[in-house]
mmCIF file of C-alpha atoms in Angstrom:
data_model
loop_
_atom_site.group_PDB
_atom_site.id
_atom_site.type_symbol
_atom_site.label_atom_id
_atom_site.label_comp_id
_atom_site.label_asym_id
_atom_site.label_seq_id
_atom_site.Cartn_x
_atom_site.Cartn_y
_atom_site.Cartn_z
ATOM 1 C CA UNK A 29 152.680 171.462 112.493
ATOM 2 C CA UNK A 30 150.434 174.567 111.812
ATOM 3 C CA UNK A 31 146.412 174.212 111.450
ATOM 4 C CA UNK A 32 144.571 176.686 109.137
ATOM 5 C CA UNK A 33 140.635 176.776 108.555
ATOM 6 C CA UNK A 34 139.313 177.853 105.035
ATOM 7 C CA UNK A 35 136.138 178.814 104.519
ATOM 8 C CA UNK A 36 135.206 177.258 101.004
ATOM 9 C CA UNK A 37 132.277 177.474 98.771
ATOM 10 C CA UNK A 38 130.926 174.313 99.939
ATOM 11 C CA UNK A 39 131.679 174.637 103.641
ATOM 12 C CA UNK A 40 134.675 175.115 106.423
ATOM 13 C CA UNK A 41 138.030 172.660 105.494
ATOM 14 C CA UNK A 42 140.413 172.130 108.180
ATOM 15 C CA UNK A 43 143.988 172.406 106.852
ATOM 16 C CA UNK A 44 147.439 170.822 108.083
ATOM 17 C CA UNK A 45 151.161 170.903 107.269
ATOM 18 C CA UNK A 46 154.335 169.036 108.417
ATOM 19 C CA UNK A 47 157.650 170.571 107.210
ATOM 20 C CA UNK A 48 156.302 171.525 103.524
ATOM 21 C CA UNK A 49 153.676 169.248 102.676
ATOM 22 C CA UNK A 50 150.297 169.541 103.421
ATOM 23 C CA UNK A 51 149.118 166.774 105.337
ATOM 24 C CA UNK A 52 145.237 167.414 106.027
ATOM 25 C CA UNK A 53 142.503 168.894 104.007
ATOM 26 C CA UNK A 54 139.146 167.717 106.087
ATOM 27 C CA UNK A 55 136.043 168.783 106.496
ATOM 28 C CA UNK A 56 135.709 167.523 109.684
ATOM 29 C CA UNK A 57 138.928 169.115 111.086
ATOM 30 C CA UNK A 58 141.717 167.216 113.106
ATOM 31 C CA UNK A 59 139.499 163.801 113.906
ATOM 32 C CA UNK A 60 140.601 163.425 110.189
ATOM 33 C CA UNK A 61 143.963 162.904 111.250
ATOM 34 C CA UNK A 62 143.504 159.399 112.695
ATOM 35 C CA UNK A 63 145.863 159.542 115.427
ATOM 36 C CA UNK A 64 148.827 160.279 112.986
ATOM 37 C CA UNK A 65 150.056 163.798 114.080
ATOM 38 C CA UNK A 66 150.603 162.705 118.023
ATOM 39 C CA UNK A 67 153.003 159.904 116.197
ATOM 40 C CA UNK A 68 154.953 162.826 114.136
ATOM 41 C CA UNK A 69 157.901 163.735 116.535
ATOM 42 C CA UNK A 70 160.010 165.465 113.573
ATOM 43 C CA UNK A 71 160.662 169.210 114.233
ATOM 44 C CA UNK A 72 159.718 171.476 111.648
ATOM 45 C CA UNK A 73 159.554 175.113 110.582
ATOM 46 C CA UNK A 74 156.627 177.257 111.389
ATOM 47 C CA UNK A 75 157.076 179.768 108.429
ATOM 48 C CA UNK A 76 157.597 176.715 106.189
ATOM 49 C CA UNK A 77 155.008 175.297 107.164
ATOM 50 C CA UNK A 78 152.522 178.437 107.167
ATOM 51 C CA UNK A 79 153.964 178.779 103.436
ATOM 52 C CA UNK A 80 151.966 175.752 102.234
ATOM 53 C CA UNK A 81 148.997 176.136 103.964
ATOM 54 C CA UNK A 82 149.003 179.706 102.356
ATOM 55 C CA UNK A 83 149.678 178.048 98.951
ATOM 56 C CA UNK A 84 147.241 175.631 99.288
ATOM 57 C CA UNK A 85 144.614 178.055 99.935
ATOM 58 C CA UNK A 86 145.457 179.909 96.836
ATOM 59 C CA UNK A 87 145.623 176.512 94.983
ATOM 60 C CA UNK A 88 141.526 175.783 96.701
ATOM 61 C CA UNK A 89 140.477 179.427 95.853
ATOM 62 C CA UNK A 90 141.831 178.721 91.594
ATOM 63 C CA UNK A 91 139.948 175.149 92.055
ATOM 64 C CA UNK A 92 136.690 176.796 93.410
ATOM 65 C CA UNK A 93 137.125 179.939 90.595
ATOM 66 C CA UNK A 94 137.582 177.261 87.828
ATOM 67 C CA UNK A 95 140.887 178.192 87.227
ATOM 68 C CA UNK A 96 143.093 175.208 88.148
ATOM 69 C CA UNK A 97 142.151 171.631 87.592
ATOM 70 C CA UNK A 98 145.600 169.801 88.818
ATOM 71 C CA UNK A 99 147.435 170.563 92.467
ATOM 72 C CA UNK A 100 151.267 170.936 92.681
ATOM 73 C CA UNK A 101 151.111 171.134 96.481
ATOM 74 C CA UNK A 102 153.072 168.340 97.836
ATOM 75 C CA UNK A 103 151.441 166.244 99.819
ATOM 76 C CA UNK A 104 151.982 163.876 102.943
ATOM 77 C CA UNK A 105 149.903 160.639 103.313
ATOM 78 C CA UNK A 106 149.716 159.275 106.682
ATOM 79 C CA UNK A 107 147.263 155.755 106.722
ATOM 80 C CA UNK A 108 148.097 152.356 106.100
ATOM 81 C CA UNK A 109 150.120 150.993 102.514
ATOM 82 C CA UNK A 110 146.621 149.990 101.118
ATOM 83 C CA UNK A 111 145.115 153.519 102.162
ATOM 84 C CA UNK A 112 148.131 155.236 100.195
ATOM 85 C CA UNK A 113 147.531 152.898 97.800
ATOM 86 C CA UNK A 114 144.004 153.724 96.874
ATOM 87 C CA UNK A 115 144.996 157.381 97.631
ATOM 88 C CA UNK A 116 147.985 157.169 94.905
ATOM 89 C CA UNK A 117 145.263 155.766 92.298
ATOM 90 C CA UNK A 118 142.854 158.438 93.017
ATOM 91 C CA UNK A 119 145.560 161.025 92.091
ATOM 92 C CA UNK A 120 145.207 159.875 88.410
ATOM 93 C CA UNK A 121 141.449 160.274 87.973
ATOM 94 C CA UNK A 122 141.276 163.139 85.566
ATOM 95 C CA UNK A 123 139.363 166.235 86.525
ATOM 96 C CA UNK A 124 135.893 166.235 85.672
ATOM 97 C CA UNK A 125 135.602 162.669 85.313
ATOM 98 C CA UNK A 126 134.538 160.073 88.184
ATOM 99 C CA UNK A 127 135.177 156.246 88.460
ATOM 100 C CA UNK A 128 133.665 153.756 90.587
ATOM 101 C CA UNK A 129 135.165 152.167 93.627
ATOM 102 C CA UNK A 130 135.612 148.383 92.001
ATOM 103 C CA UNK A 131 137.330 150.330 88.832
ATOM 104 C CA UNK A 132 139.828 151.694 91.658
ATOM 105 C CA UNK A 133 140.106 148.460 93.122
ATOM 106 C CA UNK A 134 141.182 146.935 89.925
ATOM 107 C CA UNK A 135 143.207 149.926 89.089
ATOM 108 C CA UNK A 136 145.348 149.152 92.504
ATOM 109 C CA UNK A 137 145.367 145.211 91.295
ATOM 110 C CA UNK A 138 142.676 143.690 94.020
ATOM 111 C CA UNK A 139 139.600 143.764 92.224
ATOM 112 C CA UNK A 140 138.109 141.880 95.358
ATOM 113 C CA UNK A 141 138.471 144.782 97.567
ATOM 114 C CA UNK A 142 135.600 147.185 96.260
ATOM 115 C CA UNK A 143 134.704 147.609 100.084
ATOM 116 C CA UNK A 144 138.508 148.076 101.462
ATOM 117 C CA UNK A 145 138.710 150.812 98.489
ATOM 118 C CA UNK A 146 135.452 152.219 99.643
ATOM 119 C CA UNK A 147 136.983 152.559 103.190
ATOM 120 C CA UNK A 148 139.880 154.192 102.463
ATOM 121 C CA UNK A 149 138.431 156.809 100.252
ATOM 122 C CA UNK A 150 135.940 157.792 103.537
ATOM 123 C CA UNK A 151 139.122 157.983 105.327
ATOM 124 C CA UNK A 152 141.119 160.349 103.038
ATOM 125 C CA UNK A 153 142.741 163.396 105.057
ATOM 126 C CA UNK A 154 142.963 165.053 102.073
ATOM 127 C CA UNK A 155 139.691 166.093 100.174
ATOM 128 C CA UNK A 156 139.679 167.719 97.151
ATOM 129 C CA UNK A 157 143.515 167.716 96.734
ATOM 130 C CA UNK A 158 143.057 163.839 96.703
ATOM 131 C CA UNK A 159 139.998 163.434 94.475
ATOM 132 C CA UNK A 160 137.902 160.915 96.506
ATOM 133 C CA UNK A 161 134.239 162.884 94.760
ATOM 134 C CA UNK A 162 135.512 161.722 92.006
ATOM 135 C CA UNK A 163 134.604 157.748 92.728
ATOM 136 C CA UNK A 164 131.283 156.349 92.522
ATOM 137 C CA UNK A 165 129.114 153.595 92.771
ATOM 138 C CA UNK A 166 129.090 151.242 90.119
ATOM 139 C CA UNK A 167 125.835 152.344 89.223
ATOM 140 C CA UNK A 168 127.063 155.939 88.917
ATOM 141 C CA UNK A 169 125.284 156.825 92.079
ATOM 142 C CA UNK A 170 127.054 159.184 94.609
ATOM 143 C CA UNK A 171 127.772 157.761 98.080
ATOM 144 C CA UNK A 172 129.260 158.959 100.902
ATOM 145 C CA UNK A 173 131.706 161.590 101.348
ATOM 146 C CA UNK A 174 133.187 163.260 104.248
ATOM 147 C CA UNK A 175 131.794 166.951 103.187
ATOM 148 C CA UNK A 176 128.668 165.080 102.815
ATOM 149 C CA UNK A 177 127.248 163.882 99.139
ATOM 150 C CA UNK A 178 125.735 167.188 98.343
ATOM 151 C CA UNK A 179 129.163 168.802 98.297
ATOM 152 C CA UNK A 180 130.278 165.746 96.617
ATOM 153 C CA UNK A 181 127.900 167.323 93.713
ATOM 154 C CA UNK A 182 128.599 170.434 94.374
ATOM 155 C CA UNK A 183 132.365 169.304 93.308
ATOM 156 C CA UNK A 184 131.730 167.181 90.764
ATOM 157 C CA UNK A 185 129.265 169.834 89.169
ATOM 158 C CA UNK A 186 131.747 172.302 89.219
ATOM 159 C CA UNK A 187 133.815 170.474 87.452
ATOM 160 C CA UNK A 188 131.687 169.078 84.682
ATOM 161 C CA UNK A 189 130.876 172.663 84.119
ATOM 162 C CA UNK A 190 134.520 174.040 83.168
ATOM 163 C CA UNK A 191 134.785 171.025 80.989
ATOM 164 C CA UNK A 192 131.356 171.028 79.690
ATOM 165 C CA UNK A 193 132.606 174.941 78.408
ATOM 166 C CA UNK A 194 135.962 173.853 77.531
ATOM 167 C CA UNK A 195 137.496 175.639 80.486
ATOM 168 C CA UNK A 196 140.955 174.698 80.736
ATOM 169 C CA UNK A 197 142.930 177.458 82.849
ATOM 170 C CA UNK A 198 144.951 175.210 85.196
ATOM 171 C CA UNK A 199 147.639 177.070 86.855
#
């Protein structure tokens, strides 16, 4: 596993990768991990590894520039099957637009389980590459987020903008 900081528009994010998927994206660096990463015993390759990190830097910088508004690093989800779950639905919010937690409840079929969803999303090890700004209260009110909810805006604005201006550059 290699560890990379990036220093983003909207504050330091604390990057992993196993074998060639990225595998954290946190703002509050490895405590993100939740214990996963002593339980990964696979070897892997350090230059393989480095590759994505390096990739998915230069996937963050297009995001933050405007320039890219889907990911096509692969990804490794480590958390429970109703964390990936949720995840896995918040992968199909389009950019630019936000949902609220009980729509991705619904969306996974347990509409009862607005909190659960809630609770996975603040437990996401990958920000931005899985879009957990994107989901809101029912009321359309932004809650908590890892980065904290004024980066929350500061992602969601960003992204309203390039489709408020018709921006549509993705990479």
């Amino acid at each position: 596993m290699v560890v990379k900081e990036y220093d983003s528009p909207c504050g330091v994010l604390y990057m992993a990768s196993i074998g060639n998927e990225l595998c954290l994206c946190s703002w509050h660096g490895l405590s993100a991990c939740h214990g996963f990463i002593s339980d990964f015993k696979d070897a892997s390759d350090y230059k393989e590894e480095w590759d994505v990190l390096e990739k998915a830097e230069r996937e963050l910088e297009e995001y933050f520039e405007g320039m890219r508004q889907t990911f096509d690093i692969p990804l490794k989800m480590f958390g429970t099957e109703f964390q990936k779950k949720v995840w896995n639905a918040l992968l199909g919010i389009p950019y630019g637009e936000t949902v609220s937690y009980s729509n991705v409840a619904r969306l996974i079929g347990l509409p009862r389980s607005t909190r659960a969803v809630a609770n996975a999303c603040s437990k996401n090890p990958l920000s931005i590459f899985v879009p957990c700004h994107r989901v809101v209260s029912t009321q359309g009110k932004l809650t908590g987020y890892a980065g904290g909810v004024e980066v929350k805006r500061k992602l969601l604005d960003l992204e309203r903008a390039d489709m408020l201006f018709g921006v549509s550059l993705d990479a």
